[in-house]
PDB file of C-alpha atoms in Angstrom:
ATOM      1  CA  THR A 549      73.319  69.809  56.281  1.00 48.00           C
ATOM      2  CA  ALA A 550      76.829  68.886  55.460  1.00 58.00           C
ATOM      3  CA  ALA A 551      78.174  70.498  58.458  1.00 65.00           C
ATOM      4  CA  TYR A 552      75.792  68.492  60.933  1.00 65.00           C
ATOM      5  CA  GLY A 553      73.940  65.954  59.025  1.00 67.00           C
ATOM      6  CA  TYR A 554      71.179  63.660  60.949  1.00 66.00           C
ATOM      7  CA  PHE A 555      71.741  60.980  63.241  1.00 64.00           C
ATOM      8  CA  ARG A 556      70.878  57.640  61.133  1.00 65.00           C
ATOM      9  CA  GLY A 557      70.083  55.042  63.972  1.00 69.00           C
ATOM     10  CA  ILE A 558      68.086  54.120  67.233  1.00 68.00           C
ATOM     11  CA  ILE A 559      67.944  56.138  70.005  1.00 70.00           C
ATOM     12  CA  ASP A 560      67.169  54.038  73.178  1.00 65.00           C
ATOM     13  CA  GLU A 561      67.786  56.724  75.963  1.00 72.00           C
ATOM     14  CA  VAL A 562      68.260  60.463  76.115  1.00 80.00           C
ATOM     15  CA  ARG A 563      69.255  62.398  79.058  1.00 83.00           C
ATOM     16  CA  VAL A 564      69.247  66.259  79.314  1.00 89.00           C
ATOM     17  CA  TYR A 565      71.284  68.050  82.051  1.00 91.00           C
ATOM     18  CA  ASN A 566      71.499  71.907  82.684  1.00 92.00           C
ATOM     19  CA  ARG A 567      75.179  71.386  83.633  1.00 91.00           C
ATOM     20  CA  GLY A 568      78.378  69.878  82.827  1.00 91.00           C
ATOM     21  CA  LEU A 569      78.667  66.496  84.085  1.00 87.00           C
ATOM     22  CA  THR A 570      81.888  65.407  85.878  1.00 88.00           C
ATOM     23  CA  THR A 571      84.364  62.904  84.525  1.00 79.00           C
ATOM     24  CA  ASP A 572      83.377  60.451  87.412  1.00 75.00           C
ATOM     25  CA  GLU A 573      79.428  61.217  86.553  1.00 79.00           C
ATOM     26  CA  LEU A 574      79.992  60.535  82.725  1.00 79.00           C
ATOM     27  CA  THR A 575      81.889  57.258  83.584  1.00 72.00           C
ATOM     28  CA  ASN A 576      78.909  55.989  85.609  1.00 72.00           C
ATOM     29  CA  LEU A 577      76.798  56.698  82.977  1.00 73.00           C
ATOM     30  CA  TYR A 578      79.070  55.003  80.544  1.00 69.00           C
ATOM     31  CA  MET A 579      79.564  51.881  82.166  1.00 64.00           C
ATOM     32  CA  SER A 580      75.932  51.695  83.313  1.00 64.00           C
ATOM     33  CA  VAL A 581      74.610  51.046  79.724  1.00 63.00           C
ATOM     34  CA  SER A 582      77.703  49.984  77.989  1.00 62.00           C
ATOM     35  CA  ALA A 583      78.888  47.101  79.845  1.00 71.00           C
ATOM     36  CA  PRO A 584      77.842  44.635  82.442  1.00 87.00           C
ATOM     37  CA  SER A 585      77.956  46.357  85.828  1.00 91.00           C
ATOM     38  CA  ALA A 586      76.984  46.226  89.205  1.00 95.00           C
ATOM     39  CA  THR A 587      75.979  48.950  91.695  1.00 96.00           C
ATOM     40  CA  LEU A 588      78.615  49.488  94.867  1.00 98.00           C
ATOM     41  CA  VAL A 589      76.592  51.763  97.627  1.00 98.00           C
ATOM     42  CA  ILE A 590      79.137  53.254 100.034  1.00 98.00           C
ATOM     43  CA  GLN A 591      77.727  54.351 103.772  1.00 98.00           C
ATOM     44  CA  GLY A 592      79.135  55.644 106.929  1.00 98.00           C
ATOM     45  CA  ASN A 593      78.019  54.508 110.456  1.00 98.00           C
ATOM     46  CA  PRO A 594      77.049  56.146 112.479  1.00 97.00           C
ATOM     47  CA  ALA A 595      77.034  58.787 109.891  1.00 98.00           C
ATOM     48  CA  ARG A 596      79.018  59.896 106.745  1.00 98.00           C
ATOM     49  CA  ILE A 597      82.539  60.829 108.193  1.00 98.00           C
ATOM     50  CA  GLY A 598      85.587  61.632 106.421  1.00 97.00           C
ATOM     51  CA  ALA A 599      86.153  61.291 102.465  1.00 97.00           C
ATOM     52  CA  PRO A 600      86.214  57.620 101.002  1.00 98.00           C
ATOM     53  CA  GLY A 601      88.033  57.033  97.777  1.00 97.00           C
ATOM     54  CA  PRO A 602      88.556  56.925  94.953  1.00 96.00           C
ATOM     55  CA  LEU A 603      84.647  56.201  94.973  1.00 96.00           C
ATOM     56  CA  GLY A 604      82.798  58.268  97.406  1.00 97.00           C
ATOM     57  CA  TYR A 605      79.750  57.810  99.717  1.00 98.00           C
ATOM     58  CA  GLY A 606      76.555  57.114  97.940  1.00 97.00           C
ATOM     59  CA  THR A 607      75.801  54.804  94.943  1.00 96.00           C
ATOM     60  CA  ASN A 608      78.454  53.883  92.440  1.00 96.00           C
ATOM     61  CA  ILE A 609      78.342  51.959  88.914  1.00 94.00           C
ATOM     62  CA  VAL A 610      81.338  49.560  88.840  1.00 94.00           C
ATOM     63  CA  LEU A 611      82.106  47.280  85.971  1.00 92.00           C
ATOM     64  CA  LEU A 612      81.765  43.382  86.866  1.00 95.00           C
ATOM     65  CA  SER A 613      85.052  41.817  87.577  1.00 94.00           C
ATOM     66  CA  ALA A 614      86.771  45.022  88.226  1.00 95.00           C
ATOM     67  CA  VAL A 615      89.066  45.059  91.504  1.00 97.00           C
ATOM     68  CA  VAL A 616      87.840  47.967  93.950  1.00 98.00           C
ATOM     69  CA  THR A 617      90.309  49.491  96.316  1.00 98.00           C
ATOM     70  CA  ASN A 618      88.537  51.863  98.554  1.00 98.00           C
ATOM     71  CA  ARG A 619      90.130  53.695 101.534  1.00 98.00           C
ATOM     72  CA  VAL A 620      89.485  56.488 104.333  1.00 98.00           C
ATOM     73  CA  ALA A 621      91.768  58.852 106.015  1.00 98.00           C
ATOM     74  CA  SER A 622      91.950  58.182 109.912  1.00 98.00           C
ATOM     75  CA  PRO A 623      91.479  59.962 112.277  1.00 98.00           C
ATOM     76  CA  VAL A 624      89.113  62.975 111.068  1.00 98.00           C
ATOM     77  CA  ALA A 625      89.093  65.935 113.390  1.00 97.00           C
ATOM     78  CA  GLY A 626      85.644  67.114 114.446  1.00 96.00           C
ATOM     79  CA  GLY A 627      85.019  69.997 116.808  1.00 91.00           C
ATOM     80  CA  ALA A 628      87.022  71.243 119.356  1.00 94.00           C
ATOM     81  CA  GLY A 629      88.695  68.477 121.240  1.00 97.00           C
ATOM     82  CA  THR A 630      86.722  65.757 118.956  1.00 98.00           C
ATOM     83  CA  GLN A 631      87.877  63.426 116.550  1.00 98.00           C
ATOM     84  CA  TYR A 632      86.303  60.224 114.740  1.00 98.00           C
ATOM     85  CA  VAL A 633      88.690  56.948 114.490  1.00 98.00           C
ATOM     86  CA  CYS A 634      87.712  54.395 111.753  1.00 98.00           C
ATOM     87  CA  THR A 635      87.330  51.185 113.028  1.00 98.00           C
ATOM     88  CA  GLY A 636      86.998  49.212 109.830  1.00 98.00           C
ATOM     89  CA  TRP A 637      84.020  48.421 107.934  1.00 98.00           C
ATOM     90  CA  THR A 638      81.340  45.810 107.063  1.00 98.00           C
ATOM     91  CA  GLY A 639      79.265  45.070 103.880  1.00 98.00           C
ATOM     92  CA  THR A 640      77.033  42.662 101.787  1.00 98.00           C
ATOM     93  CA  GLY A 641      77.608  41.179  98.317  1.00 98.00           C
ATOM     94  CA  ASP A 642      81.371  41.181  97.415  1.00 98.00           C
ATOM     95  CA  VAL A 643      82.410  42.812 100.752  1.00 98.00           C
ATOM     96  CA  THR A 644      83.284  40.928 103.598  1.00 97.00           C
ATOM     97  CA  SER A 645      83.918  42.607 107.015  1.00 97.00           C
ATOM     98  CA  GLY A 646      87.298  43.888 108.174  1.00 97.00           C
ATOM     99  CA  GLY A 647      89.529  46.429 109.991  1.00 97.00           C
ATOM    100  CA  GLY A 648      91.744  49.070 108.800  1.00 97.00           C
ATOM    101  CA  THR A 649      91.389  51.797 106.703  1.00 98.00           C
ATOM    102  CA  SER A 650      91.382  50.234 103.139  1.00 98.00           C
ATOM    103  CA  VAL A 651      89.686  47.576 101.625  1.00 98.00           C
ATOM    104  CA  VAL A 652      90.146  45.454  98.302  1.00 98.00           C
ATOM    105  CA  PHE A 653      87.507  43.105  96.618  1.00 98.00           C
ATOM    106  CA  THR A 654      86.336  42.181  92.962  1.00 98.00           C
ATOM    107  CA  VAL A 655      83.015  43.131  91.728  1.00 97.00           C
ATOM    108  CA  THR A 656      80.561  40.359  90.605  1.00 97.00           C
ATOM    109  CA  THR A 657      77.337  41.587  92.283  1.00 97.00           C
ATOM    110  CA  ASN A 658      75.664  44.298  93.879  1.00 98.00           C
ATOM    111  CA  SER A 659      77.094  45.261  97.074  1.00 98.00           C
ATOM    112  CA  THR A 660      77.360  47.909 100.042  1.00 98.00           C
ATOM    113  CA  LEU A 661      80.354  49.229 101.914  1.00 98.00           C
ATOM    114  CA  THR A 662      79.934  50.838 105.209  1.00 98.00           C
ATOM    115  CA  TRP A 663      82.846  52.553 106.944  1.00 98.00           C
ATOM    116  CA  ASN A 664      82.404  52.173 110.965  1.00 98.00           C
ATOM    117  CA  TRP A 665      83.403  55.301 112.867  1.00 98.00           C
ATOM    118  CA  ARG A 666      84.516  55.785 116.630  1.00 98.00           C
ATOM    119  CA  THR A 667      84.010  59.293 118.640  1.00 98.00           C
ATOM    120  CA  ASP A 668      87.006  60.106 120.599  1.00 98.00           C
ATOM    121  CA  TYR A 669      87.369  63.231 123.128  1.00 98.00           C
ATOM    122  CA  PHE A 670      90.067  64.929 124.419  1.00 98.00           C
ATOM    123  CA  LEU A 671      91.207  65.107 128.173  1.00 98.00           C
ATOM    124  CA  ASN A 672      93.394  68.224 128.869  1.00 97.00           C
ATOM    125  CA  THR A 673      94.847  67.852 132.540  1.00 97.00           C
ATOM    126  CA  GLY A 674      96.734  70.057 134.527  1.00 95.00           C
ATOM    127  CA  ALA A 675      97.733  71.315 138.146  1.00 93.00           C
ATOM    128  CA  GLY A 676      98.124  74.076 139.964  1.00 86.00           C
ATOM    129  CA  PRO A 677     101.285  75.129 141.761  1.00 83.00           C
ATOM    130  CA  SER A 678     102.070  72.638 144.794  1.00 86.00           C
ATOM    131  CA  GLY A 679     100.698  69.690 143.393  1.00 92.00           C
ATOM    132  CA  SER A 680     100.252  67.269 140.492  1.00 94.00           C
ATOM    133  CA  VAL A 681      97.870  64.819 138.820  1.00 97.00           C
ATOM    134  CA  ASP A 682      98.711  61.307 137.481  1.00 95.00           C
ATOM    135  CA  VAL A 683      96.758  61.399 134.256  1.00 96.00           C
ATOM    136  CA  ALA A 684      98.578  62.943 131.022  1.00 95.00           C
ATOM    137  CA  ASP A 685      96.737  64.675 128.260  1.00 97.00           C
ATOM    138  CA  GLY A 686      95.129  62.423 125.575  1.00 97.00           C
ATOM    139  CA  TRP A 687      92.378  60.881 123.576  1.00 98.00           C
ATOM    140  CA  TYR A 688      89.548  58.651 124.919  1.00 98.00           C
ATOM    141  CA  THR A 689      86.893  56.513 123.567  1.00 98.00           C
ATOM    142  CA  ASN A 690      83.601  57.848 123.974  1.00 98.00           C
ATOM    143  CA  GLY A 691      82.117  56.757 127.304  1.00 97.00           C
ATOM    144  CA  SER A 692      85.277  55.866 128.896  1.00 97.00           C
ATOM    145  CA  LEU A 693      85.669  55.959 132.475  1.00 98.00           C
ATOM    146  CA  VAL A 694      88.890  57.850 133.603  1.00 98.00           C
ATOM    147  CA  THR A 695      90.130  58.295 136.862  1.00 98.00           C
ATOM    148  CA  ILE A 696      92.456  60.872 137.876  1.00 98.00           C
ATOM    149  CA  THR A 697      94.181  61.438 141.458  1.00 97.00           C
ATOM    150  CA  ALA A 698      95.798  64.696 142.533  1.00 97.00           C
ATOM    151  CA  THR A 699      98.755  64.750 144.710  1.00 96.00           C
ATOM    152  CA  ALA A 700      99.669  67.468 146.776  1.00 93.00           C
ATOM    153  CA  SER A 701     103.530  68.548 147.459  1.00 89.00           C
ATOM    154  CA  ASN A 702     105.011  68.465 150.890  1.00 83.00           C
ATOM    155  CA  GLY A 703     102.910  71.010 153.401  1.00 81.00           C
ATOM    156  CA  SER A 704     100.427  71.828 150.471  1.00 88.00           C
ATOM    157  CA  GLN A 705      96.894  70.140 150.316  1.00 91.00           C
ATOM    158  CA  PHE A 706      94.120  69.205 147.400  1.00 93.00           C
ATOM    159  CA  VAL A 707      91.284  71.926 147.639  1.00 93.00           C
ATOM    160  CA  ARG A 708      89.143  71.016 144.151  1.00 94.00           C
ATOM    161  CA  TRP A 709      88.728  70.642 140.728  1.00 95.00           C
ATOM    162  CA  MET A 710      88.448  73.355 138.254  1.00 94.00           C
ATOM    163  CA  GLY A 711      87.020  73.025 134.413  1.00 94.00           C
ATOM    164  CA  ASP A 712      84.716  70.548 133.059  1.00 95.00           C
ATOM    165  CA  VAL A 713      84.044  68.616 136.206  1.00 95.00           C
ATOM    166  CA  PRO A 714      80.781  66.611 136.664  1.00 95.00           C
ATOM    167  CA  ALA A 715      78.310  68.235 138.686  1.00 92.00           C
ATOM    168  CA  GLY A 716      79.029  67.313 142.410  1.00 92.00           C
ATOM    169  CA  GLN A 717      82.335  66.297 142.244  1.00 94.00           C
ATOM    170  CA  ILE A 718      84.392  69.278 142.572  1.00 94.00           C
ATOM    171  CA  THR A 719      86.019  67.991 145.543  1.00 94.00           C
ATOM    172  CA  ASP A 720      86.197  64.404 144.706  1.00 96.00           C
ATOM    173  CA  ASN A 721      89.800  62.879 144.964  1.00 96.00           C
ATOM    174  CA  PRO A 722      90.332  60.789 143.021  1.00 97.00           C
ATOM    175  CA  LEU A 723      87.972  61.980 140.356  1.00 97.00           C
ATOM    176  CA  VAL A 724      86.204  59.815 138.065  1.00 98.00           C
ATOM    177  CA  VAL A 725      84.743  61.251 135.114  1.00 98.00           C
ATOM    178  CA  THR A 726      82.938  59.842 132.086  1.00 98.00           C
ATOM    179  CA  MET A 727      84.616  61.005 128.433  1.00 98.00           C
ATOM    180  CA  ASP A 728      81.214  61.851 126.824  1.00 97.00           C
ATOM    181  CA  GLN A 729      82.802  65.407 125.861  1.00 97.00           C
ATOM    182  CA  ALA A 730      85.932  66.964 125.601  1.00 97.00           C
ATOM    183  CA  ARG A 731      87.173  67.906 129.155  1.00 97.00           C
ATOM    184  CA  THR A 732      89.944  70.212 130.808  1.00 96.00           C
ATOM    185  CA  LEU A 733      90.366  69.376 134.435  1.00 97.00           C
ATOM    186  CA  THR A 734      92.935  71.501 136.693  1.00 96.00           C
ATOM    187  CA  ALA A 735      93.736  70.429 140.209  1.00 95.00           C
ATOM    188  CA  VAL A 736      93.818  73.252 142.888  1.00 93.00           C
ATOM    189  CA  PHE A 737      95.868  73.069 145.845  1.00 91.00           C
ATOM    190  CA  VAL A 738      96.742  75.518 148.651  1.00 86.00           C
ATOM    191  CA  GLY A 739     100.140  76.003 149.932  1.00 69.00           C
ATOM    192  CA  SER A 740     101.058  75.608 154.091  1.00 51.00           C
ATOM    193  CA  GLY A 741      99.403  78.263 155.801  1.00 51.00           C
ATOM    194  CA  GLY A 742      97.534  79.089 152.929  1.00 50.00           C
ATOM    195  CA  VAL A 743      93.615  79.842 153.314  1.00 51.00           C
ATOM    196  CA  VAL A 744      91.075  76.942 152.058  1.00 53.00           C
ATOM    197  CA  VAL A 745      88.232  78.117 149.994  1.00 57.00           C
ATOM    198  CA  PRO A 746      85.081  76.530 151.251  1.00 60.00           C
ATOM    199  CA  THR A 747      83.294  74.601 148.688  1.00 62.00           C
ATOM    200  CA  ASN A 748      80.309  72.984 150.582  1.00 62.00           C
ATOM    201  CA  GLY A 749      77.041  74.551 149.010  1.00 71.00           C
ATOM    202  CA  LEU A 750      78.812  76.513 146.588  1.00 72.00           C
ATOM    203  CA  LEU A 751      76.625  76.960 143.626  1.00 75.00           C
ATOM    204  CA  LEU A 752      78.821  79.258 141.185  1.00 75.00           C
ATOM    205  CA  TYR A 753      82.459  80.039 140.721  1.00 71.00           C
ATOM    206  CA  CYS A 754      83.738  82.541 137.898  1.00 71.00           C
ATOM    207  CA  SER A 755      87.473  82.691 138.184  1.00 64.00           C
ATOM    208  CA  PHE A 756      87.546  85.178 135.078  1.00 65.00           C
ATOM    209  CA  ASN A 757      90.986  83.898 134.291  1.00 55.00           C
ATOM    210  CA  ALA A 758      90.369  83.980 130.642  1.00 59.00           C
ATOM    211  CA  SER A 759      88.504  86.165 127.956  1.00 62.00           C
ATOM    212  CA  MET A 760      85.195  83.459 127.555  1.00 63.00           C
ATOM    213  CA  THR A 761      82.040  84.237 126.577  1.00 69.00           C
ATOM    214  CA  PRO A 762      79.926  82.726 127.782  1.00 75.00           C
ATOM    215  CA  VAL A 763      81.538  82.838 131.303  1.00 76.00           C
ATOM    216  CA  PRO A 764      82.224  78.989 132.316  1.00 74.00           C
ATOM    217  CA  ASP A 765      81.011  78.221 135.721  1.00 73.00           C
ATOM    218  CA  ASP A 766      84.068  76.424 137.648  1.00 67.00           C
ATOM    219  CA  SER A 767      81.916  75.076 140.291  1.00 67.00           C
ATOM    220  CA  GLY A 768      80.870  72.129 138.227  1.00 66.00           C
ATOM    221  CA  ASN A 769      77.001  72.892 138.583  1.00 75.00           C
ATOM    222  CA  GLY A 770      76.589  74.406 134.767  1.00 75.00           C
ATOM    223  CA  ASN A 771      75.678  77.966 135.931  1.00 76.00           C
ATOM    224  CA  THR A 772      77.347  79.734 132.926  1.00 77.00           C
ATOM    225  CA  GLY A 773      76.873  83.245 132.799  1.00 77.00           C
ATOM    226  CA  THR A 774      76.965  86.157 130.003  1.00 79.00           C
ATOM    227  CA  VAL A 775      79.141  89.389 130.151  1.00 71.00           C
ATOM    228  CA  MET A 776      76.616  92.337 129.844  1.00 74.00           C
ATOM    229  CA  ASN A 777      76.721  96.258 129.792  1.00 69.00           C
ATOM    230  CA  GLY A 778      80.436  96.633 128.080  1.00 68.00           C
ATOM    231  CA  ALA A 779      82.262  94.803 130.726  1.00 74.00           C
ATOM    232  CA  MET A 780      85.436  93.767 129.895  1.00 69.00           C
ATOM    233  CA  TRP A 781      88.319  91.051 130.575  1.00 60.00           C
ATOM    234  CA  VAL A 782      91.767  92.887 131.260  1.00 60.00           C
ATOM    235  CA  THR A 783      95.342  91.456 132.239  1.00 49.00           C
ATOM    236  CA  ASN A 784      97.116  91.607 135.458  1.00 44.00           C
ATOM    237  CA  GLY A 785      94.083  90.560 137.447  1.00 44.00           C
ATOM    238  CA  VAL A 786      94.453  89.573 141.297  1.00 40.00           C
ATOM    239  CA  ASN A 787      94.712  85.901 140.683  1.00 45.00           C
ATOM    240  CA  GLY A 788      94.861  85.648 137.308  1.00 43.00           C
ATOM    241  CA  GLY A 789      94.238  87.185 133.849  1.00 43.00           C
TER     242      GLY A 789
END
């Protein structure tokens, strides 16, 4: 008809979608059939972390001779006390290995770009009254060994560690921990004339100093518990809370 007419030509390929395509998808389709192009596969190691841009993870169609810039933001927040830090990239084809968070290269062939990530965990240290510790709060690479020494004030003595203490190490001083998780470690001291709580043979210690479910086991033996039958945590407790 005059309004629509007929297509007079040769149709080589037809694609039908049940949705509207994004601008990037339309660009990739156009470049894949209208101009010499190559594929750029963007990956993450050990996983797809963060959001590379302007081209994202997956397979991208790029014009030959195009100058490509790709970058990531770092660090990337993970779960509580966890972050991921970009340590650089590796690649094939037009992509050579490098450090940093931004790479630039010219496309001449099919290539891959892999962003490499490191896991860091946060160490939160503290000390009760009458003492101190020699390691401040900070981020540590997964698997790092950290040595923490507790020092008692005059007339006081170190008793034990509380928090995410490895099993069997609650009285070690100095304490050596592997940062394979986020950890909170607090040194406990007793003042002159105070009562020293026995720790030999201790299986379970719940301080109930905060409202937590499950209830943590501060003995370091991993015997966490569950509050049952409507029991509730309240303020103004004897030793905390």
